[in-house]
Short mmCIF file of C-alpha atoms in Angstrom, two decimals:
data_model
loop_
_atom_site.label_atom_id
_atom_site.label_comp_id
_atom_site.label_asym_id
_atom_site.label_seq_id
_atom_site.Cartn_x
_atom_site.Cartn_y
_atom_site.Cartn_z
CA UNK A 670 -6.26 20.35 -0.04
CA UNK A 671 -8.79 19.29 -2.69
CA UNK A 672 -9.84 15.66 -2.81
CA UNK A 673 -9.18 13.47 -5.81
CA UNK A 674 -11.01 10.56 -7.40
CA UNK A 675 -9.20 7.82 -9.30
CA UNK A 676 -10.36 4.48 -10.71
CA UNK A 677 -9.21 1.66 -8.42
CA UNK A 678 -7.55 -0.34 -11.19
CA UNK A 679 -6.57 -0.30 -14.86
CA UNK A 680 -4.87 -2.61 -17.32
CA UNK A 681 -2.54 -1.60 -20.13
CA UNK A 682 -0.79 -3.68 -22.80
CA UNK A 683 2.98 -3.54 -22.76
CA UNK A 684 4.33 -0.99 -25.23
CA UNK A 685 1.06 0.96 -25.39
CA UNK A 686 0.36 4.29 -23.75
CA UNK A 687 -1.12 4.15 -20.27
CA UNK A 688 -3.56 6.97 -19.56
CA UNK A 689 -4.44 7.35 -15.90
CA UNK A 690 -7.29 9.75 -15.10
CA UNK A 691 -7.84 11.81 -11.98
CA UNK A 692 -10.80 14.00 -11.05
CA UNK A 693 -10.26 16.98 -8.76
CA UNK A 694 -13.37 19.07 -9.30
CA UNK A 695 -12.89 21.13 -6.12
CA UNK A 696 -9.33 22.20 -6.92
CA UNK A 697 -8.60 25.81 -6.10
CA UNK A 698 -6.53 28.24 -8.10
CA UNK A 699 -3.28 27.85 -6.19
CA UNK A 700 -3.33 24.06 -5.93
CA UNK A 701 -0.97 21.87 -7.91
CA UNK A 702 -1.63 18.39 -9.26
CA UNK A 703 0.99 15.83 -8.22
CA UNK A 704 1.52 12.24 -9.27
CA UNK A 705 3.43 9.60 -7.35
CA UNK A 706 3.65 5.88 -7.89
CA UNK A 707 4.46 2.95 -5.65
CA UNK A 708 5.93 -0.21 -7.02
CA UNK A 709 5.28 -3.27 -4.90
CA UNK A 710 7.43 -3.44 -1.74
CA UNK A 711 8.97 -0.02 -2.35
CA UNK A 712 8.30 3.48 -1.11
CA UNK A 713 6.33 5.91 -3.31
CA UNK A 714 8.24 7.69 -6.05
CA UNK A 715 7.59 11.20 -7.32
CA UNK A 716 6.64 11.33 -11.01
CA UNK A 717 5.54 14.80 -12.03
CA UNK A 718 3.50 17.83 -10.99
CA UNK A 719 1.84 20.83 -12.64
CA UNK A 720 -0.40 23.81 -12.06
CA UNK A 721 -2.27 24.45 -15.31
CA UNK A 722 0.07 23.89 -18.22
CA UNK A 723 0.82 20.45 -19.53
CA UNK A 724 4.09 19.06 -18.25
CA UNK A 725 6.48 16.42 -19.53
CA UNK A 726 9.58 14.84 -18.08
CA UNK A 727 11.57 11.69 -18.66
CA UNK A 728 9.01 9.55 -16.88
CA UNK A 729 5.62 10.81 -18.00
CA UNK A 730 3.38 13.58 -19.30
CA UNK A 731 0.72 15.37 -17.32
CA UNK A 732 -2.31 16.79 -19.11
CA UNK A 733 -4.51 19.15 -17.09
CA UNK A 734 -7.87 20.21 -18.51
CA UNK A 735 -8.49 23.87 -19.09
CA UNK A 736 -10.93 24.11 -16.19
CA UNK A 737 -8.39 22.18 -14.06
CA UNK A 738 -11.06 19.86 -12.73
CA UNK A 739 -9.37 16.77 -14.05
CA UNK A 740 -6.02 15.55 -15.29
CA UNK A 741 -4.42 12.58 -17.01
CA UNK A 742 -1.04 11.03 -16.41
CA UNK A 743 0.38 9.49 -19.55
CA UNK A 744 3.08 6.84 -19.63
CA UNK A 745 3.86 6.85 -23.37
CA UNK A 746 5.21 3.31 -23.74
CA UNK A 747 4.27 1.25 -20.71
CA UNK A 748 6.63 -1.52 -19.62
CA UNK A 749 6.17 -4.31 -17.08
CA UNK A 750 8.20 -2.22 -14.63
CA UNK A 751 5.46 0.44 -14.71
CA UNK A 752 3.10 -1.93 -12.89
CA UNK A 753 2.39 0.00 -9.69
CA UNK A 754 -0.17 1.97 -7.71
CA UNK A 755 -0.41 5.54 -9.02
CA UNK A 756 -1.48 8.32 -6.69
CA UNK A 757 -2.93 11.65 -7.80
CA UNK A 758 -2.62 14.35 -5.14
CA UNK A 759 -3.70 17.97 -5.13
CA UNK A 760 -2.00 20.44 -2.85
CA UNK A 761 -1.15 24.08 -2.48
CA UNK A 762 2.37 25.52 -2.45
CA UNK A 763 1.16 28.40 -0.31
CA UNK A 764 2.74 28.25 3.11
CA UNK A 765 0.12 28.43 5.85
CA UNK A 766 1.90 26.98 8.83
CA UNK A 767 3.01 23.51 9.78
CA UNK A 768 0.00 21.90 8.15
CA UNK A 769 1.29 22.99 4.76
CA UNK A 770 3.78 20.13 4.84
CA UNK A 771 1.17 17.42 4.94
CA UNK A 772 0.74 15.38 1.80
CA UNK A 773 -2.36 13.21 1.79
CA UNK A 774 -2.30 10.03 -0.26
CA UNK A 775 -5.56 8.41 -1.30
CA UNK A 776 -5.95 4.83 -2.50
CA UNK A 777 -4.68 5.46 -6.00
CA UNK A 778 -5.05 3.43 -9.20
CA UNK A 779 -3.44 0.03 -9.47
CA UNK A 780 -2.01 -0.14 -12.99
CA UNK A 781 -1.24 -3.59 -14.33
CA UNK A 782 0.90 -3.71 -17.48
CA UNK A 783 0.20 -6.92 -19.32
CA UNK A 784 2.72 -8.65 -21.63
CA UNK B 333 19.88 11.23 -6.35
CA UNK B 334 18.45 11.67 -2.88
CA UNK B 335 18.84 8.67 -0.71
CA UNK B 336 16.54 7.98 2.21
CA UNK B 337 17.69 5.00 4.21
CA UNK B 338 15.63 3.15 6.74
CA UNK B 339 17.62 1.05 9.18
CA UNK B 340 15.64 -2.18 8.87
CA UNK B 341 13.63 -3.76 6.09
CA UNK B 342 11.87 -6.23 8.39
CA UNK B 343 11.45 -6.09 12.14
CA UNK B 344 9.67 -8.42 14.56
CA UNK B 345 8.95 -7.23 18.10
CA UNK B 346 6.94 -8.34 21.10
CA UNK B 347 3.96 -6.52 22.55
CA UNK B 348 5.11 -3.96 25.11
CA UNK B 349 8.62 -3.56 23.70
CA UNK B 350 10.05 -0.15 22.95
CA UNK B 351 10.78 0.08 19.25
CA UNK B 352 13.03 2.51 17.40
CA UNK B 353 12.76 3.01 13.65
CA UNK B 354 15.60 5.02 12.21
CA UNK B 355 15.68 7.06 9.02
CA UNK B 356 18.61 8.93 7.49
CA UNK B 357 18.65 11.18 4.43
CA UNK B 358 21.74 12.42 2.62
CA UNK B 359 20.51 15.54 0.80
CA UNK B 360 20.38 18.11 3.60
CA UNK B 361 16.57 18.23 3.45
CA UNK B 362 14.80 20.32 6.04
CA UNK B 363 11.63 18.23 6.15
CA UNK B 364 11.23 14.64 7.22
CA UNK B 365 8.11 12.51 7.57
CA UNK B 366 6.92 9.22 8.97
CA UNK B 367 3.97 7.44 7.36
CA UNK B 368 2.42 4.08 7.96
CA UNK B 369 0.78 2.08 5.21
CA UNK B 370 -1.92 -0.50 5.75
CA UNK B 371 -3.92 -2.44 3.15
CA UNK B 372 -7.05 -0.55 2.16
CA UNK B 373 -6.09 2.53 4.15
CA UNK B 374 -3.35 4.02 2.00
CA UNK B 375 -0.55 6.09 3.51
CA UNK B 376 -1.28 7.91 6.75
CA UNK B 377 0.97 10.57 8.20
CA UNK B 378 2.15 9.92 11.76
CA UNK B 379 4.58 12.78 12.47
CA UNK B 380 6.72 15.18 10.53
CA UNK B 381 9.53 17.58 11.22
CA UNK B 382 10.47 20.74 9.33
CA UNK B 383 13.62 21.54 11.28
CA UNK B 384 15.99 20.04 13.82
CA UNK B 385 14.26 19.48 17.17
CA UNK B 386 10.92 20.55 15.64
CA UNK B 387 8.07 18.08 15.30
CA UNK B 388 4.43 18.19 14.34
CA UNK B 389 1.67 15.64 14.70
CA UNK B 390 0.20 14.18 11.58
CA UNK B 391 -3.11 12.39 11.26
CA UNK B 392 -2.40 9.42 13.55
CA UNK B 393 0.23 10.31 16.20
CA UNK B 394 -1.27 8.28 19.04
CA UNK B 395 1.11 5.63 20.35
CA UNK B 396 4.13 7.17 18.63
CA UNK B 397 6.78 9.76 19.33
CA UNK B 398 9.65 11.10 17.23
CA UNK B 399 13.09 12.54 17.65
CA UNK B 400 15.11 14.79 15.39
CA UNK B 401 18.41 15.69 17.03
CA UNK B 402 20.31 16.03 13.74
CA UNK B 403 19.10 17.31 10.41
CA UNK B 404 19.76 14.08 8.55
CA UNK B 405 18.15 11.71 11.04
CA UNK B 406 14.52 11.26 12.05
CA UNK B 407 13.54 8.51 14.47
CA UNK B 408 10.11 7.05 15.10
CA UNK B 409 9.58 5.57 18.56
CA UNK B 410 6.91 3.16 19.64
CA UNK B 411 7.02 3.50 23.42
CA UNK B 412 5.13 0.26 24.05
CA UNK B 413 4.45 -1.66 20.88
CA UNK B 414 1.01 -3.11 20.33
CA UNK B 415 -0.30 -5.56 17.75
CA UNK B 416 -2.30 -2.81 15.99
CA UNK B 417 0.99 -1.12 15.18
CA UNK B 418 1.94 -3.96 12.87
CA UNK B 419 2.36 -2.13 9.59
CA UNK B 420 4.67 -0.91 6.85
CA UNK B 421 6.44 2.26 8.00
CA UNK B 422 7.73 4.69 5.42
CA UNK B 423 10.09 7.58 5.97
CA UNK B 424 10.33 10.50 3.56
CA UNK B 425 12.21 13.75 3.20
CA UNK B 426 11.79 16.95 1.20
CA UNK B 427 13.34 20.38 0.81
CA UNK B 428 12.07 23.79 1.79
CA UNK B 429 8.71 25.26 2.62
CA UNK B 430 7.26 24.45 -0.78
CA UNK B 431 7.88 20.77 -0.06
CA UNK B 432 7.59 19.95 -3.73
CA UNK B 433 8.88 16.42 -3.92
CA UNK B 434 8.91 13.79 -1.25
CA UNK B 435 11.65 11.19 -1.45
CA UNK B 436 10.77 7.95 0.28
CA UNK B 437 12.79 5.18 1.82
CA UNK B 438 12.08 1.53 1.02
CA UNK B 439 10.05 1.02 4.17
CA UNK B 440 10.22 -1.10 7.32
CA UNK B 441 7.72 -3.91 7.70
CA UNK B 442 7.12 -4.12 11.44
CA UNK B 443 5.36 -7.09 12.97
CA UNK B 444 4.34 -6.88 16.62
CA UNK B 445 3.52 -10.27 18.12
#
């Protein structure tokens, strides 16, 4: 799976949009971009994923650049409860044996939403 | 919603003890995972299972074993606990070969003294 690069930390004012970037310049054509987040003292939580089109759900929007080498997770109106570590992960859906199940988490971006 | 339940939130054990961490999921998921999380190291995969009685080593299996006798239950075993196994342990489950979404439990903070 392709590696990702995220800033270690970001701040966002409450009520404003939080834009979290992720670089994945070595992504291959069949690899998806996933986002998870981990609120303090809890297990990670799935947010969203996409291949090349922009995606939106009730939690966030995912914008993937046309060359797919980077993406942005957008929380449209950040609240204090969005303070968490956000992980960007790139992985393939192609089954290639037991190793396909592995999901590798990096260090993520610590987002602090400030009142 | 999927619920992944880990048996203990906090656990304190002595060096050399045999430790069992239990995880149960209620959504009939085929895949189950055990991770450990340490400050500065992120989440590291210990073992996973994609079917009953099947298990695969992750990135850091040394010192651990697992058991999956029933689909809903995945146990992590520390045969002889050591202080370097003090960590947050997270269980997760997912469905199918695509393994799209992992659902995590709340974690067990294990301290080995």
